[in-house]
PDB file of C-alpha atoms in Angstrom:
ATOM      1  CA  UNK A   1     -57.052  94.819-155.434  1.00 39.00           C
ATOM      2  CA  UNK A   2     -55.347  97.661-153.573  1.00 44.00           C
ATOM      3  CA  UNK A   3     -54.856  97.252-149.845  1.00 49.00           C
ATOM      4  CA  UNK A   4     -55.228 100.447-147.888  1.00 52.00           C
ATOM      5  CA  UNK A   5     -52.468 101.376-145.416  1.00 51.00           C
ATOM      6  CA  UNK A   6     -54.828 100.699-142.520  1.00 52.00           C
ATOM      7  CA  UNK A   7     -55.678  97.202-143.739  1.00 54.00           C
ATOM      8  CA  UNK A   8     -52.031  96.536-144.421  1.00 55.00           C
ATOM      9  CA  UNK A   9     -51.214  97.701-140.895  1.00 61.00           C
ATOM     10  CA  UNK A  10     -53.849  95.398-139.409  1.00 62.00           C
ATOM     11  CA  UNK A  11     -52.527  92.445-141.406  1.00 59.00           C
ATOM     12  CA  UNK A  12     -48.945  93.230-140.399  1.00 59.00           C
ATOM     13  CA  UNK A  13     -49.946  93.536-136.752  1.00 60.00           C
ATOM     14  CA  UNK A  14     -51.803  90.242-136.953  1.00 58.00           C
ATOM     15  CA  UNK A  15     -48.749  88.538-138.375  1.00 55.00           C
ATOM     16  CA  UNK A  16     -46.408  90.032-135.795  1.00 53.00           C
ATOM     17  CA  UNK A  17     -48.741  89.518-132.868  1.00 54.00           C
ATOM     18  CA  UNK A  18     -49.434  85.979-134.012  1.00 51.00           C
ATOM     19  CA  UNK A  19     -45.780  85.221-133.412  1.00 42.00           C
ATOM     20  CA  UNK A  20     -45.925  86.915-130.008  1.00 50.00           C
ATOM     21  CA  UNK A  21     -48.983  84.883-129.096  1.00 46.00           C
ATOM     22  CA  UNK A  22     -47.296  81.649-130.102  1.00 42.00           C
ATOM     23  CA  UNK A  23     -44.021  82.464-128.373  1.00 43.00           C
ATOM     24  CA  UNK A  24     -45.321  84.291-125.313  1.00 46.00           C
ATOM     25  CA  UNK A  25     -43.609  83.209-122.121  1.00 48.00           C
ATOM     26  CA  UNK A  26     -46.397  82.927-119.632  1.00 45.00           C
ATOM     27  CA  UNK A  27     -44.327  82.033-116.590  1.00 53.00           C
ATOM     28  CA  UNK A  28     -44.123  85.685-115.539  1.00 79.00           C
ATOM     29  CA  UNK A  29     -47.842  86.426-115.831  1.00 84.00           C
ATOM     30  CA  UNK A  30     -50.251  86.211-112.929  1.00 89.00           C
ATOM     31  CA  UNK A  31     -53.267  83.928-113.386  1.00 92.00           C
ATOM     32  CA  UNK A  32     -55.404  87.039-113.935  1.00 92.00           C
ATOM     33  CA  UNK A  33     -53.008  88.363-116.581  1.00 92.00           C
ATOM     34  CA  UNK A  34     -52.904  84.992-118.348  1.00 93.00           C
ATOM     35  CA  UNK A  35     -56.708  84.858-118.333  1.00 95.00           C
ATOM     36  CA  UNK A  36     -56.967  88.377-119.771  1.00 95.00           C
ATOM     37  CA  UNK A  37     -54.365  87.654-122.465  1.00 95.00           C
ATOM     38  CA  UNK A  38     -56.300  84.528-123.436  1.00 96.00           C
ATOM     39  CA  UNK A  39     -59.555  86.497-123.548  1.00 97.00           C
ATOM     40  CA  UNK A  40     -57.947  89.224-125.667  1.00 97.00           C
ATOM     41  CA  UNK A  41     -56.516  86.642-128.058  1.00 97.00           C
ATOM     42  CA  UNK A  42     -59.949  85.066-128.499  1.00 98.00           C
ATOM     43  CA  UNK A  43     -61.499  88.477-129.145  1.00 98.00           C
ATOM     44  CA  UNK A  44     -58.767  89.261-131.672  1.00 98.00           C
ATOM     45  CA  UNK A  45     -59.421  86.019-133.543  1.00 98.00           C
ATOM     46  CA  UNK A  46     -63.121  86.917-133.733  1.00 98.00           C
ATOM     47  CA  UNK A  47     -62.391  90.477-134.900  1.00 98.00           C
ATOM     48  CA  UNK A  48     -59.943  89.348-137.590  1.00 98.00           C
ATOM     49  CA  UNK A  49     -62.653  87.001-138.898  1.00 98.00           C
ATOM     50  CA  UNK A  50     -65.155  89.868-138.888  1.00 98.00           C
ATOM     51  CA  UNK A  51     -62.603  92.069-140.649  1.00 98.00           C
ATOM     52  CA  UNK A  52     -62.016  89.495-143.381  1.00 98.00           C
ATOM     53  CA  UNK A  53     -65.757  89.128-143.919  1.00 98.00           C
ATOM     54  CA  UNK A  54     -66.367  92.890-143.997  1.00 98.00           C
ATOM     55  CA  UNK A  55     -63.561  93.333-146.539  1.00 98.00           C
ATOM     56  CA  UNK A  56     -64.950  90.519-148.699  1.00 98.00           C
ATOM     57  CA  UNK A  57     -68.407  92.094-148.612  1.00 98.00           C
ATOM     58  CA  UNK A  58     -67.110  95.598-149.327  1.00 98.00           C
ATOM     59  CA  UNK A  59     -68.445  97.022-146.058  1.00 98.00           C
ATOM     60  CA  UNK A  60     -65.984  99.897-145.680  1.00 98.00           C
ATOM     61  CA  UNK A  61     -67.582 101.400-142.544  1.00 98.00           C
ATOM     62  CA  UNK A  62     -67.594  98.014-140.810  1.00 98.00           C
ATOM     63  CA  UNK A  63     -63.975  97.463-141.895  1.00 98.00           C
ATOM     64  CA  UNK A  64     -62.963 100.749-140.219  1.00 98.00           C
ATOM     65  CA  UNK A  65     -64.922  99.945-137.060  1.00 98.00           C
ATOM     66  CA  UNK A  66     -63.404  96.479-136.736  1.00 98.00           C
ATOM     67  CA  UNK A  67     -59.904  97.827-137.415  1.00 98.00           C
ATOM     68  CA  UNK A  68     -60.360 100.290-134.546  1.00 98.00           C
ATOM     69  CA  UNK A  69     -61.523  97.455-132.281  1.00 98.00           C
ATOM     70  CA  UNK A  70     -58.515  95.347-133.287  1.00 98.00           C
ATOM     71  CA  UNK A  71     -56.133  98.229-132.582  1.00 98.00           C
ATOM     72  CA  UNK A  72     -57.695  98.745-129.154  1.00 98.00           C
ATOM     73  CA  UNK A  73     -57.452  95.048-128.274  1.00 98.00           C
ATOM     74  CA  UNK A  74     -53.826  94.906-129.433  1.00 97.00           C
ATOM     75  CA  UNK A  75     -52.956  97.959-127.323  1.00 97.00           C
ATOM     76  CA  UNK A  76     -54.570  96.413-124.260  1.00 96.00           C
ATOM     77  CA  UNK A  77     -52.739  93.126-124.824  1.00 95.00           C
ATOM     78  CA  UNK A  78     -49.429  94.985-125.151  1.00 94.00           C
ATOM     79  CA  UNK A  79     -50.144  96.882-121.917  1.00 93.00           C
ATOM     80  CA  UNK A  80     -50.840  93.675-119.990  1.00 91.00           C
ATOM     81  CA  UNK A  81     -47.664  92.109-121.376  1.00 88.00           C
ATOM     82  CA  UNK A  82     -45.634  95.251-120.639  1.00 87.00           C
ATOM     83  CA  UNK A  83     -46.760  95.443-117.033  1.00 81.00           C
ATOM     84  CA  UNK A  84     -46.156  91.722-116.588  1.00 76.00           C
ATOM     85  CA  UNK A  85     -42.606  92.164-117.911  1.00 73.00           C
ATOM     86  CA  UNK A  86     -42.004  95.127-115.585  1.00 71.00           C
ATOM     87  CA  UNK A  87     -43.379  93.159-112.646  1.00 64.00           C
ATOM     88  CA  UNK A  88     -41.053  90.225-113.316  1.00 58.00           C
ATOM     89  CA  UNK A  89     -37.918  92.358-113.652  1.00 58.00           C
TER      90      UNK A  89
END
């Protein structure tokens, strides 16, 4: 099975962001930021499950759609974390 660059990127991001999720220092986040990060993490878990299923079923269009959703959620999570870091500096 050949993994496309996009799928590889999604898997790599999941691995890297998984470590960020586990090691995230939440002391600098507001309650609203913590709540949004938690919500984004839950959405990401759901989307990665959908992605795995779409790949297994050979649904290429759905794979692309879910990858775009994952990328968007990851960008939003990074923005929240970035602004929290700036606010705590």
